[in-house]
PDB file of C-alpha atoms and ligand atoms in Angstrom:
ATOM      1  CA  ALA A1248     164.969   9.474  74.760  1.00 58.00           C
ATOM      2  CA  LYS A1249     167.080   8.058  71.950  1.00 60.00           C
ATOM      3  CA  GLU A1250     170.061  10.021  73.230  1.00 65.00           C
ATOM      4  CA  ALA A1251     169.491   8.651  76.723  1.00 69.00           C
ATOM      5  CA  GLY A1252     169.297   5.126  75.329  1.00 72.00           C
ATOM      6  CA  ARG A1253     172.602   5.574  73.593  1.00 70.00           C
ATOM      7  CA  ASN A1254     174.158   6.882  76.783  1.00 77.00           C
ATOM      8  CA  THR A1255     172.825   3.929  78.722  1.00 78.00           C
ATOM      9  CA  PHE A1256     174.282   1.595  76.151  1.00 75.00           C
ATOM     10  CA  ALA A1257     177.650   3.361  76.237  1.00 80.00           C
ATOM     11  CA  PHE A1258     177.537   3.076  80.011  1.00 78.00           C
ATOM     12  CA  PHE A1259     176.987  -0.678  79.884  1.00 76.00           C
ATOM     13  CA  GLU A1260     179.643  -1.028  77.210  1.00 81.00           C
ATOM     14  CA  ASP A1261     182.105   0.748  79.493  1.00 83.00           C
ATOM     15  CA  LYS A1262     181.114  -1.458  82.374  1.00 82.00           C
ATOM     16  CA  MET A1263     181.594  -4.535  80.247  1.00 80.00           C
ATOM     17  CA  GLU A1264     185.030  -3.449  79.080  1.00 84.00           C
ATOM     18  CA  GLU A1265     185.906  -2.743  82.667  1.00 82.00           C
ATOM     19  CA  ALA A1266     184.776  -6.228  83.706  1.00 82.00           C
ATOM     20  CA  ILE A1267     186.768  -7.881  80.928  1.00 83.00           C
ATOM     21  CA  LEU A1268     189.827  -5.851  81.870  1.00 79.00           C
ATOM     22  CA  LEU A1269     189.431  -6.785  85.536  1.00 81.00           C
ATOM     23  CA  ARG A1270     189.187 -10.429  84.572  1.00 83.00           C
ATOM     24  CA  ARG A1271     192.356 -10.231  82.454  1.00 84.00           C
ATOM     25  CA  THR A1272     194.201  -8.470  85.247  1.00 86.00           C
ATOM     26  CA  MET A1273     193.073 -11.106  87.711  1.00 88.00           C
ATOM     27  CA  GLU A1274     194.099 -13.886  85.361  1.00 91.00           C
ATOM     28  CA  GLY A1275     197.555 -12.359  85.045  1.00 91.00           C
ATOM     29  CA  ASP A1276     197.856 -11.873  88.782  1.00 92.00           C
ATOM     30  CA  LEU A1277     196.669 -15.430  89.389  1.00 94.00           C
ATOM     31  CA  ARG A1278     199.283 -16.737  86.973  1.00 92.00           C
ATOM     32  CA  ASN A1279     201.957 -15.115  89.171  1.00 93.00           C
ATOM     33  CA  ALA A1280     200.293 -16.114  92.419  1.00 95.00           C
ATOM     34  CA  LEU A1281     201.530 -19.679  92.190  1.00 90.00           C
ATOM     35  CA  GLU A1282     205.167 -18.703  91.576  1.00 91.00           C
ATOM     36  CA  ASN A1283     205.060 -15.959  94.198  1.00 95.00           C
ATOM     37  CA  GLU A1284     203.631 -18.353  96.761  1.00 94.00           C
ATOM     38  CA  GLU A1285     200.561 -16.204  97.379  1.00 97.00           C
ATOM     39  CA  LEU A1286     198.215 -19.182  97.665  1.00 97.00           C
ATOM     40  CA  GLN A1287     197.556 -20.728 101.034  1.00 97.00           C
ATOM     41  CA  LEU A1288     195.405 -23.435 102.514  1.00 98.00           C
ATOM     42  CA  HIS A1289     193.196 -22.980 105.520  1.00 98.00           C
ATOM     43  CA  PHE A1290     191.811 -26.058 107.225  1.00 98.00           C
ATOM     44  CA  GLN A1291     188.370 -26.440 108.767  1.00 98.00           C
ATOM     45  CA  PRO A1292     187.705 -29.229 111.285  1.00 98.00           C
ATOM     46  CA  GLN A1293     185.114 -31.966 110.787  1.00 98.00           C
ATOM     47  CA  ALA A1294     183.775 -33.765 113.850  1.00 98.00           C
ATOM     48  CA  ARG A1295     181.609 -36.711 114.887  1.00 98.00           C
ATOM     49  CA  SER A1296     178.239 -35.255 115.769  1.00 98.00           C
ATOM     50  CA  ASP A1297     177.766 -37.416 118.892  1.00 97.00           C
ATOM     51  CA  THR A1298     181.163 -37.046 120.597  1.00 97.00           C
ATOM     52  CA  ARG A1299     182.373 -33.887 118.831  1.00 97.00           C
ATOM     53  CA  SER A1300     185.756 -35.491 118.396  1.00 97.00           C
ATOM     54  CA  ILE A1301     187.581 -34.221 115.358  1.00 97.00           C
ATOM     55  CA  VAL A1302     188.054 -36.700 112.542  1.00 98.00           C
ATOM     56  CA  GLY A1303     189.520 -34.568 109.793  1.00 98.00           C
ATOM     57  CA  PHE A1304     189.943 -31.213 108.119  1.00 98.00           C
ATOM     58  CA  GLU A1305     188.792 -29.763 104.800  1.00 98.00           C
ATOM     59  CA  ALA A1306     191.410 -27.787 102.872  1.00 98.00           C
ATOM     60  CA  LEU A1307     190.020 -24.426 101.748  1.00 98.00           C
ATOM     61  CA  LEU A1308     192.024 -22.311  99.334  1.00 98.00           C
ATOM     62  CA  ARG A1309     192.846 -18.626  99.952  1.00 98.00           C
ATOM     63  CA  TRP A1310     194.709 -16.138  97.803  1.00 97.00           C
ATOM     64  CA  ASN A1311     196.846 -13.680  99.683  1.00 96.00           C
ATOM     65  CA  HIS A1312     196.968 -10.935  97.044  1.00 93.00           C
ATOM     66  CA  PRO A1313     199.836  -8.412  97.508  1.00 91.00           C
ATOM     67  CA  GLU A1314     197.470  -5.405  97.157  1.00 91.00           C
ATOM     68  CA  LYS A1315     193.967  -6.770  97.703  1.00 91.00           C
ATOM     69  CA  GLY A1316     194.690  -8.944 100.735  1.00 93.00           C
ATOM     70  CA  LEU A1317     193.025 -12.290 101.392  1.00 94.00           C
ATOM     71  CA  ILE A1318     190.659 -13.298  98.554  1.00 95.00           C
ATOM     72  CA  ALA A1319     188.028 -16.033  99.035  1.00 96.00           C
ATOM     73  CA  PRO A1320     187.938 -18.909  96.525  1.00 97.00           C
ATOM     74  CA  ASN A1321     184.534 -18.039  95.042  1.00 96.00           C
ATOM     75  CA  ASN A1322     186.101 -14.808  93.802  1.00 94.00           C
ATOM     76  CA  PHE A1323     188.913 -16.367  91.786  1.00 95.00           C
ATOM     77  CA  ILE A1324     188.203 -20.049  91.156  1.00 96.00           C
ATOM     78  CA  PRO A1325     185.793 -19.283  88.271  1.00 94.00           C
ATOM     79  CA  VAL A1326     188.590 -17.291  86.569  1.00 94.00           C
ATOM     80  CA  ALA A1327     191.018 -20.127  87.273  1.00 96.00           C
ATOM     81  CA  GLU A1328     188.594 -22.622  85.732  1.00 95.00           C
ATOM     82  CA  GLU A1329     187.956 -20.583  82.584  1.00 93.00           C
ATOM     83  CA  SER A1330     191.644 -19.908  82.002  1.00 93.00           C
ATOM     84  CA  GLY A1331     192.764 -23.457  82.705  1.00 95.00           C
ATOM     85  CA  LEU A1332     194.892 -22.212  85.594  1.00 96.00           C
ATOM     86  CA  ILE A1333     192.846 -24.451  87.887  1.00 97.00           C
ATOM     87  CA  ILE A1334     194.973 -27.391  86.708  1.00 97.00           C
ATOM     88  CA  PRO A1335     198.306 -26.157  88.124  1.00 97.00           C
ATOM     89  CA  ILE A1336     196.505 -24.525  91.077  1.00 97.00           C
ATOM     90  CA  GLY A1337     194.580 -27.714  91.829  1.00 98.00           C
ATOM     91  CA  ARG A1338     197.798 -29.693  91.588  1.00 98.00           C
ATOM     92  CA  TRP A1339     199.388 -27.349  94.123  1.00 98.00           C
ATOM     93  CA  VAL A1340     196.379 -27.687  96.471  1.00 98.00           C
ATOM     94  CA  LEU A1341     196.496 -31.475  96.300  1.00 98.00           C
ATOM     95  CA  ASN A1342     200.221 -31.677  96.970  1.00 98.00           C
ATOM     96  CA  GLU A1343     200.186 -29.036  99.702  1.00 98.00           C
ATOM     97  CA  ALA A1344     197.174 -30.584 101.477  1.00 98.00           C
ATOM     98  CA  CYS A1345     198.753 -34.054 101.440  1.00 98.00           C
ATOM     99  CA  ALA A1346     202.132 -32.706 102.565  1.00 98.00           C
ATOM    100  CA  GLN A1347     200.581 -30.851 105.508  1.00 97.00           C
ATOM    101  CA  ALA A1348     198.285 -33.708 106.492  1.00 97.00           C
ATOM    102  CA  SER A1349     201.230 -36.098 106.541  1.00 97.00           C
ATOM    103  CA  GLN A1350     202.527 -34.076 109.521  1.00 95.00           C
ATOM    104  CA  TRP A1351     199.303 -34.401 111.527  1.00 95.00           C
ATOM    105  CA  PRO A1352     198.367 -37.203 113.895  1.00 96.00           C
ATOM    106  CA  GLU A1353     197.303 -40.207 111.859  1.00 97.00           C
ATOM    107  CA  ARG A1354     193.688 -40.200 112.983  1.00 96.00           C
ATOM    108  CA  TYR A1355     192.929 -37.058 110.969  1.00 97.00           C
ATOM    109  CA  ARG A1356     191.927 -37.275 107.324  1.00 98.00           C
ATOM    110  CA  VAL A1357     192.157 -34.382 104.895  1.00 98.00           C
ATOM    111  CA  GLY A1358     189.441 -33.310 102.448  1.00 98.00           C
ATOM    112  CA  VAL A1359     190.424 -31.704  99.148  1.00 98.00           C
ATOM    113  CA  ASN A1360     187.963 -29.985  96.789  1.00 98.00           C
ATOM    114  CA  LEU A1361     188.227 -30.997  93.139  1.00 97.00           C
ATOM    115  CA  SER A1362     187.040 -28.694  90.394  1.00 96.00           C
ATOM    116  CA  PRO A1363     184.998 -30.385  87.626  1.00 94.00           C
ATOM    117  CA  VAL A1364     187.774 -29.243  85.269  1.00 94.00           C
ATOM    118  CA  GLN A1365     190.301 -31.230  87.294  1.00 96.00           C
ATOM    119  CA  PHE A1366     187.982 -34.199  87.489  1.00 95.00           C
ATOM    120  CA  CYS A1367     187.938 -34.382  83.686  1.00 93.00           C
ATOM    121  CA  ASP A1368     191.704 -33.956  83.362  1.00 95.00           C
ATOM    122  CA  GLU A1369     193.352 -37.038  81.892  1.00 95.00           C
ATOM    123  CA  TYR A1370     196.246 -36.799  84.354  1.00 97.00           C
ATOM    124  CA  LEU A1371     194.061 -36.711  87.495  1.00 98.00           C
ATOM    125  CA  ILE A1372     194.802 -40.257  88.636  1.00 98.00           C
ATOM    126  CA  GLN A1373     198.540 -39.726  88.147  1.00 98.00           C
ATOM    127  CA  GLU A1374     198.383 -36.425  90.048  1.00 98.00           C
ATOM    128  CA  VAL A1375     196.640 -38.005  93.023  1.00 98.00           C
ATOM    129  CA  GLU A1376     199.001 -40.958  93.005  1.00 98.00           C
ATOM    130  CA  GLY A1377     201.957 -38.567  92.843  1.00 98.00           C
ATOM    131  CA  ALA A1378     200.712 -36.401  95.722  1.00 98.00           C
ATOM    132  CA  LEU A1379     200.276 -39.491  97.904  1.00 98.00           C
ATOM    133  CA  ALA A1380     203.711 -40.841  97.005  1.00 98.00           C
ATOM    134  CA  ARG A1381     205.540 -37.535  97.517  1.00 98.00           C
ATOM    135  CA  SER A1382     203.899 -36.836 100.882  1.00 98.00           C
ATOM    136  CA  GLY A1383     203.873 -40.394 102.171  1.00 98.00           C
ATOM    137  CA  LEU A1384     200.259 -39.865 103.273  1.00 98.00           C
ATOM    138  CA  THR A1385     198.359 -43.137 103.531  1.00 98.00           C
ATOM    139  CA  PRO A1386     195.583 -43.148 100.904  1.00 98.00           C
ATOM    140  CA  GLU A1387     192.803 -43.794 103.451  1.00 98.00           C
ATOM    141  CA  ARG A1388     193.521 -40.365 104.938  1.00 98.00           C
ATOM    142  CA  LEU A1389     192.783 -38.507 101.692  1.00 98.00           C
ATOM    143  CA  GLU A1390     189.219 -37.654 100.740  1.00 98.00           C
ATOM    144  CA  LEU A1391     188.356 -35.906  97.484  1.00 98.00           C
ATOM    145  CA  GLU A1392     185.227 -33.746  97.413  1.00 98.00           C
ATOM    146  CA  ILE A1393     183.422 -33.599  94.086  1.00 96.00           C
ATOM    147  CA  THR A1394     180.106 -32.072  93.054  1.00 92.00           C
ATOM    148  CA  GLU A1395     177.165 -33.581  91.205  1.00 88.00           C
ATOM    149  CA  SER A1396     177.974 -31.522  88.115  1.00 85.00           C
ATOM    150  CA  VAL A1397     180.828 -33.872  87.153  1.00 83.00           C
ATOM    151  CA  LEU A1398     178.383 -36.759  86.854  1.00 80.00           C
ATOM    152  CA  ILE A1399     175.981 -35.346  84.303  1.00 74.00           C
ATOM    153  CA  HIS A1400     178.338 -34.905  81.341  1.00 68.00           C
ATOM    154  CA  ASP A1401     179.725 -38.346  80.684  1.00 71.00           C
ATOM    155  CA  ASP A1402     178.363 -40.995  82.974  1.00 81.00           C
ATOM    156  CA  ARG A1403     180.642 -43.823  81.925  1.00 87.00           C
ATOM    157  CA  ARG A1404     183.785 -41.766  81.968  1.00 89.00           C
ATOM    158  CA  ALA A1405     182.917 -40.298  85.379  1.00 91.00           C
ATOM    159  CA  LEU A1406     182.209 -43.740  86.784  1.00 91.00           C
ATOM    160  CA  ASN A1407     185.493 -44.993  85.407  1.00 94.00           C
ATOM    161  CA  THR A1408     187.422 -42.092  86.966  1.00 94.00           C
ATOM    162  CA  LEU A1409     185.741 -42.632  90.332  1.00 95.00           C
ATOM    163  CA  ARG A1410     186.564 -46.340  90.265  1.00 95.00           C
ATOM    164  CA  GLN A1411     190.216 -45.617  89.464  1.00 97.00           C
ATOM    165  CA  LEU A1412     190.383 -43.121  92.328  1.00 97.00           C
ATOM    166  CA  LYS A1413     188.829 -45.623  94.702  1.00 97.00           C
ATOM    167  CA  GLU A1414     191.394 -48.205  93.610  1.00 97.00           C
ATOM    168  CA  LEU A1415     194.089 -45.895  94.985  1.00 98.00           C
ATOM    169  CA  GLY A1416     192.515 -46.431  98.395  1.00 98.00           C
ATOM    170  CA  ILE A1417     191.222 -42.894  98.912  1.00 98.00           C
ATOM    171  CA  THR A1418     187.644 -41.920  99.778  1.00 98.00           C
ATOM    172  CA  ILE A1419     185.205 -39.741  97.827  1.00 97.00           C
ATOM    173  CA  ALA A1420     182.665 -37.298  99.193  1.00 97.00           C
ATOM    174  CA  LEU A1421     179.750 -35.913  97.196  1.00 95.00           C
ATOM    175  CA  ASP A1422     179.851 -32.185  97.984  1.00 95.00           C
ATOM    176  CA  ASP A1423     177.002 -29.645  98.094  1.00 93.00           C
ATOM    177  CA  PHE A1424     174.461 -32.444  97.983  1.00 92.00           C
ATOM    178  CA  GLY A1425     170.977 -31.283  97.075  1.00 86.00           C
ATOM    179  CA  THR A1426     171.979 -28.182  95.128  1.00 88.00           C
ATOM    180  CA  GLY A1427     172.542 -29.805  91.720  1.00 81.00           C
ATOM    181  CA  TYR A1428     170.084 -30.806  89.045  1.00 71.00           C
ATOM    182  CA  SER A1429     170.940 -34.406  88.375  1.00 68.00           C
ATOM    183  CA  SER A1430     168.700 -37.327  89.247  1.00 72.00           C
ATOM    184  CA  LEU A1431     169.126 -39.462  92.339  1.00 81.00           C
ATOM    185  CA  SER A1432     169.807 -42.594  90.309  1.00 80.00           C
ATOM    186  CA  TYR A1433     173.556 -41.931  90.253  1.00 82.00           C
ATOM    187  CA  LEU A1434     173.715 -42.359  94.036  1.00 86.00           C
ATOM    188  CA  ARG A1435     173.187 -46.060  93.495  1.00 84.00           C
ATOM    189  CA  ARG A1436     175.756 -46.362  90.712  1.00 84.00           C
ATOM    190  CA  PHE A1437     178.621 -44.209  91.951  1.00 87.00           C
ATOM    191  CA  PRO A1438     180.901 -45.344  94.761  1.00 85.00           C
ATOM    192  CA  PHE A1439     180.688 -42.411  97.180  1.00 94.00           C
ATOM    193  CA  ASP A1440     181.861 -42.856 100.737  1.00 97.00           C
ATOM    194  CA  ARG A1441     180.315 -39.728 102.119  1.00 97.00           C
ATOM    195  CA  LEU A1442     177.463 -37.389 101.379  1.00 96.00           C
ATOM    196  CA  LYS A1443     177.873 -33.724 102.291  1.00 97.00           C
ATOM    197  CA  ILE A1444     174.602 -31.948 102.965  1.00 96.00           C
ATOM    198  CA  ASP A1445     174.902 -28.397 101.658  1.00 95.00           C
ATOM    199  CA  ARG A1446     174.898 -25.479 104.071  1.00 96.00           C
ATOM    200  CA  SER A1447     171.727 -24.066 102.474  1.00 95.00           C
ATOM    201  CA  PHE A1448     169.737 -26.910 104.077  1.00 95.00           C
ATOM    202  CA  VAL A1449     171.396 -26.555 107.457  1.00 96.00           C
ATOM    203  CA  SER A1450     171.102 -22.831 108.138  1.00 94.00           C
ATOM    204  CA  GLY A1451     167.622 -22.174 109.432  1.00 91.00           C
ATOM    205  CA  VAL A1452     166.839 -25.863 109.881  1.00 94.00           C
ATOM    206  CA  THR A1453     165.732 -25.387 113.478  1.00 94.00           C
ATOM    207  CA  GLN A1454     163.076 -22.822 112.506  1.00 94.00           C
ATOM    208  CA  THR A1455     161.943 -24.503 109.293  1.00 95.00           C
ATOM    209  CA  PRO A1456     160.152 -27.871 109.483  1.00 95.00           C
ATOM    210  CA  GLU A1457     160.519 -28.344 105.699  1.00 95.00           C
ATOM    211  CA  LEU A1458     164.304 -28.111 105.935  1.00 95.00           C
ATOM    212  CA  ALA A1459     164.306 -30.540 108.841  1.00 96.00           C
ATOM    213  CA  ALA A1460     162.254 -32.979 106.747  1.00 96.00           C
ATOM    214  CA  ILE A1461     164.724 -32.709 103.848  1.00 94.00           C
ATOM    215  CA  ILE A1462     167.700 -33.231 106.137  1.00 96.00           C
ATOM    216  CA  ARG A1463     166.086 -36.247 107.770  1.00 97.00           C
ATOM    217  CA  ALA A1464     165.347 -37.783 104.349  1.00 95.00           C
ATOM    218  CA  VAL A1465     168.865 -37.139 103.046  1.00 94.00           C
ATOM    219  CA  ILE A1466     170.481 -38.714 106.116  1.00 97.00           C
ATOM    220  CA  ASP A1467     168.250 -41.798 105.776  1.00 96.00           C
ATOM    221  CA  LEU A1468     168.886 -42.041 102.051  1.00 94.00           C
ATOM    222  CA  GLY A1469     172.668 -41.714 102.386  1.00 94.00           C
ATOM    223  CA  GLN A1470     172.926 -44.207 105.212  1.00 96.00           C
ATOM    224  CA  ALA A1471     170.593 -46.681 103.523  1.00 95.00           C
ATOM    225  CA  LEU A1472     172.966 -46.638 100.556  1.00 94.00           C
ATOM    226  CA  GLY A1473     175.945 -47.329 102.800  1.00 95.00           C
ATOM    227  CA  MET A1474     177.354 -43.812 102.930  1.00 96.00           C
ATOM    228  CA  GLU A1475     178.306 -41.688 105.888  1.00 98.00           C
ATOM    229  CA  VAL A1476     176.610 -38.307 106.034  1.00 98.00           C
ATOM    230  CA  ILE A1477     178.189 -34.990 107.013  1.00 98.00           C
ATOM    231  CA  ALA A1478     176.378 -31.674 107.344  1.00 98.00           C
ATOM    232  CA  GLU A1479     178.228 -28.453 106.489  1.00 97.00           C
ATOM    233  CA  GLY A1480     177.615 -24.942 107.789  1.00 98.00           C
ATOM    234  CA  VAL A1481     176.644 -25.948 111.332  1.00 98.00           C
ATOM    235  CA  GLU A1482     176.713 -22.690 113.290  1.00 98.00           C
ATOM    236  CA  THR A1483     174.572 -23.203 116.400  1.00 97.00           C
ATOM    237  CA  GLU A1484     174.090 -25.683 119.227  1.00 97.00           C
ATOM    238  CA  PRO A1485     170.426 -26.345 118.314  1.00 97.00           C
ATOM    239  CA  GLU A1486     171.495 -27.190 114.749  1.00 98.00           C
ATOM    240  CA  LEU A1487     174.076 -29.644 116.055  1.00 98.00           C
ATOM    241  CA  GLU A1488     171.543 -31.159 118.432  1.00 98.00           C
ATOM    242  CA  LEU A1489     169.009 -31.656 115.646  1.00 97.00           C
ATOM    243  CA  LEU A1490     171.615 -33.312 113.429  1.00 98.00           C
ATOM    244  CA  ARG A1491     172.773 -35.532 116.282  1.00 98.00           C
ATOM    245  CA  ASN A1492     169.183 -36.586 116.978  1.00 97.00           C
ATOM    246  CA  GLU A1493     168.765 -37.463 113.317  1.00 97.00           C
ATOM    247  CA  SER A1494     171.947 -39.595 113.521  1.00 98.00           C
ATOM    248  CA  CYS A1495     173.924 -37.472 111.111  1.00 98.00           C
ATOM    249  CA  ASP A1496     177.424 -38.969 111.342  1.00 98.00           C
ATOM    250  CA  GLU A1497     179.535 -35.833 111.125  1.00 98.00           C
ATOM    251  CA  VAL A1498     179.325 -32.068 111.239  1.00 98.00           C
ATOM    252  CA  GLN A1499     181.384 -29.175 109.954  1.00 98.00           C
ATOM    253  CA  GLY A1500     180.867 -25.465 110.538  1.00 98.00           C
ATOM    254  CA  TYR A1501     181.774 -22.412 112.561  1.00 98.00           C
ATOM    255  CA  LEU A1502     180.359 -24.041 115.727  1.00 98.00           C
ATOM    256  CA  ILE A1503     183.099 -26.680 115.582  1.00 97.00           C
ATOM    257  CA  GLY A1504     185.760 -24.448 114.114  1.00 97.00           C
ATOM    258  CA  ARG A1505     186.558 -21.874 111.444  1.00 97.00           C
ATOM    259  CA  PRO A1506     188.968 -22.510 108.610  1.00 97.00           C
ATOM    260  CA  GLN A1507     192.448 -21.713 109.930  1.00 97.00           C
ATOM    261  CA  ILE A1508     196.109 -21.900 109.031  1.00 96.00           C
ATOM    262  CA  MET A1509     197.465 -25.118 110.416  1.00 89.00           C
ATOM    263  CA  ASP A1510     200.782 -26.626 111.292  1.00 72.00           C
ATOM    264  CA  GLY A1511     201.633 -29.876 113.017  1.00 63.00           C
ATOM    265  CA  GLU A1512     201.561 -28.293 116.460  1.00 67.00           C
ATOM    266  CA  THR A1513     198.119 -26.776 115.968  1.00 73.00           C
ATOM    267  CA  ALA A1514     196.830 -30.108 114.700  1.00 71.00           C
ATOM    268  CA  LYS A1515     198.127 -31.872 117.792  1.00 67.00           C
ATOM    269  CA  HIS A1516     196.429 -29.374 120.065  1.00 66.00           C
ATOM    270  CA  VAL A1517     193.098 -29.501 118.323  1.00 66.00           C
ATOM    271  CA  SER A1518     191.057 -31.536 120.730  1.00 51.00           C
ATOM    272  CA  ASN A1519     187.708 -31.493 122.438  1.00 46.00           C
ATOM    273  CA  ALA A1520     189.183 -29.147 125.005  1.00 43.00           C
ATOM    274  CA  ASN A1521     189.297 -26.381 122.400  1.00 47.00           C
ATOM    275  CA  LEU A1522     185.651 -26.588 121.476  1.00 45.00           C
TER     276      LEU A1522
HETATM  277  P1  C2E B3037     182.499 -25.697  99.896  1.00 80.71           P
HETATM  278  O1  C2E B3037     183.320 -26.832  99.410  1.00 80.71           O
HETATM  279  O2  C2E B3037     181.040 -25.927 100.026  1.00 80.71           O
HETATM  280  O3  C2E B3037     183.170 -25.240 101.283  1.00 80.71           O
HETATM  281  C1  C2E B3037     182.440 -24.774 102.387  1.00 80.71           C
HETATM  282  C2  C2E B3037     182.417 -23.266 102.450  1.00 80.71           C
HETATM  283  O4  C2E B3037     181.578 -22.859 103.524  1.00 80.71           O
HETATM  284  C3  C2E B3037     183.778 -22.640 102.743  1.00 80.71           C
HETATM  285  O5  C2E B3037     183.813 -21.373 102.103  1.00 80.71           O
HETATM  286  C4  C2E B3037     183.732 -22.466 104.262  1.00 80.71           C
HETATM  287  O6  C2E B3037     184.615 -21.485 104.742  1.00 80.71           O
HETATM  288  C5  C2E B3037     182.296 -22.064 104.446  1.00 80.71           C
HETATM  289  N1  C2E B3037     181.809 -22.408 105.791  1.00 80.71           N
HETATM  290  C6  C2E B3037     182.201 -23.427 106.578  1.00 80.71           C
HETATM  291  N2  C2E B3037     181.490 -23.463 107.728  1.00 80.71           N
HETATM  292  C7  C2E B3037     180.623 -22.444 107.653  1.00 80.71           C
HETATM  293  C8  C2E B3037     179.601 -21.940 108.552  1.00 80.71           C
HETATM  294  O7  C2E B3037     179.367 -22.473 109.647  1.00 80.71           O
HETATM  295  N3  C2E B3037     178.901 -20.867 108.134  1.00 80.71           N
HETATM  296  C9  C2E B3037     179.137 -20.255 106.939  1.00 80.71           C
HETATM  297  N4  C2E B3037     178.395 -19.178 106.634  1.00 80.71           N
HETATM  298  N5  C2E B3037     180.077 -20.679 106.072  1.00 80.71           N
HETATM  299  C10 C2E B3037     180.817 -21.768 106.425  1.00 80.71           C
HETATM  300  P2  C2E B3037     185.101 -20.907 101.300  1.00 80.71           P
HETATM  301  O8  C2E B3037     186.336 -21.310 102.006  1.00 80.71           O
HETATM  302  O9  C2E B3037     184.904 -19.460 100.966  1.00 80.71           O
HETATM  303  O10 C2E B3037     185.009 -21.768  99.978  1.00 80.71           O
HETATM  304  C11 C2E B3037     183.970 -21.572  99.045  1.00 80.71           C
HETATM  305  C12 C2E B3037     183.985 -22.631  97.981  1.00 80.71           C
HETATM  306  O11 C2E B3037     185.179 -22.539  97.178  1.00 80.71           O
HETATM  307  C13 C2E B3037     184.010 -24.058  98.535  1.00 80.71           C
HETATM  308  O12 C2E B3037     182.706 -24.426  98.904  1.00 80.71           O
HETATM  309  C14 C2E B3037     184.547 -24.821  97.354  1.00 80.71           C
HETATM  310  O13 C2E B3037     183.524 -25.128  96.449  1.00 80.71           O
HETATM  311  C15 C2E B3037     185.486 -23.820  96.718  1.00 80.71           C
HETATM  312  N6  C2E B3037     186.876 -24.158  97.074  1.00 80.71           N
HETATM  313  C16 C2E B3037     187.567 -23.891  98.202  1.00 80.71           C
HETATM  314  N7  C2E B3037     188.834 -24.382  98.145  1.00 80.71           N
HETATM  315  C17 C2E B3037     188.937 -24.976  96.937  1.00 80.71           C
HETATM  316  C18 C2E B3037     190.007 -25.679  96.264  1.00 80.71           C
HETATM  317  O14 C2E B3037     191.108 -25.875  96.783  1.00 80.71           O
HETATM  318  N8  C2E B3037     189.738 -26.140  95.004  1.00 80.71           N
HETATM  319  C19 C2E B3037     188.521 -25.971  94.410  1.00 80.71           C
HETATM  320  N9  C2E B3037     188.354 -26.430  93.167  1.00 80.71           N
HETATM  321  N10 C2E B3037     187.513 -25.321  95.009  1.00 80.71           N
HETATM  322  C20 C2E B3037     187.714 -24.839  96.261  1.00 80.71           C
HETATM  323 CA1   CA B3038     183.837 -28.867  99.906  1.00 80.71          CA
HETATM  324 CA1   CA B3039     178.692 -26.187 100.127  1.00 80.71          CA
HETATM  325 CA1   CA B3040     181.400 -26.432  96.682  1.00 80.71          CA
END
């Protein structure tokens, strides 16, 4: 039994070494990805829930790895955050998203996800200002998406950062709402423009009265505090209908459109006719 235990341990040790090695390899590859232009942005439409007219697009990062193909962000952003690579990568995302959006019709805004690491970076305000200036995008068309986790570390600093961002004229969305652990009190203190209801509350909402109750309460809460509310992960007509009936302002999800590569022409042709 002792022998078996040792073997099991050796097995886990091997697995661990393998995992560390994989991580290092990925970190190295990711370092080159920027220079080799392997990163790309896909854009997913966001629409008014009543008219279904498209109001903007969220930029979603993809890594086109030379051997592994297209890699989803959840599989490499943690490595980017731990290694600090998220700073140059995030800078690229911001600049690329603004540059592309500046070619779209003016009625479309662009949403950009910010990592908590970026949010705490002392150069964030400068980076955002720079991306706007270089692209010529009007600030009102840029929306940054942040998660609750950035608010729990240093309240005053976070509030200060948010205020400075707002002074640039951009909007802020609170992403993945309902999945974090912080209290609701920050909703009153922080200047969010939009509340994004997480997909975990939306999928299954039509079969689950409890989820419907949560969604209803979140929409009321957000709107009572002067925010617009958008639901993510809307995949079916009944889900859209429920959200529309609850006066959810906007929706995003496969029902409206999948994340896709976009150029100016595509943006122009995105209209209700395509839905
Ligand atoms: P998120 O911000 O919550 O983005 C929504 C995710 O849900 C996206 O996954 C999107 O493709 C997916 N999605 C959208 N509609 C539907 C639907 O109807 N059904 C289902 N099942 N899924 C849907 P994706 O693109 O894999 O991104 C995952 C996460 O990676 C994002 O979650 C975001 O937190 C992060 N991320 C993506 N791009 C960036 C980026 O440029 N910077 C940072 N820091 N994080 C990013
Ligand atoms: Ca997001
Ligand atoms: Ca989410
Ligand atoms: Ca997220």
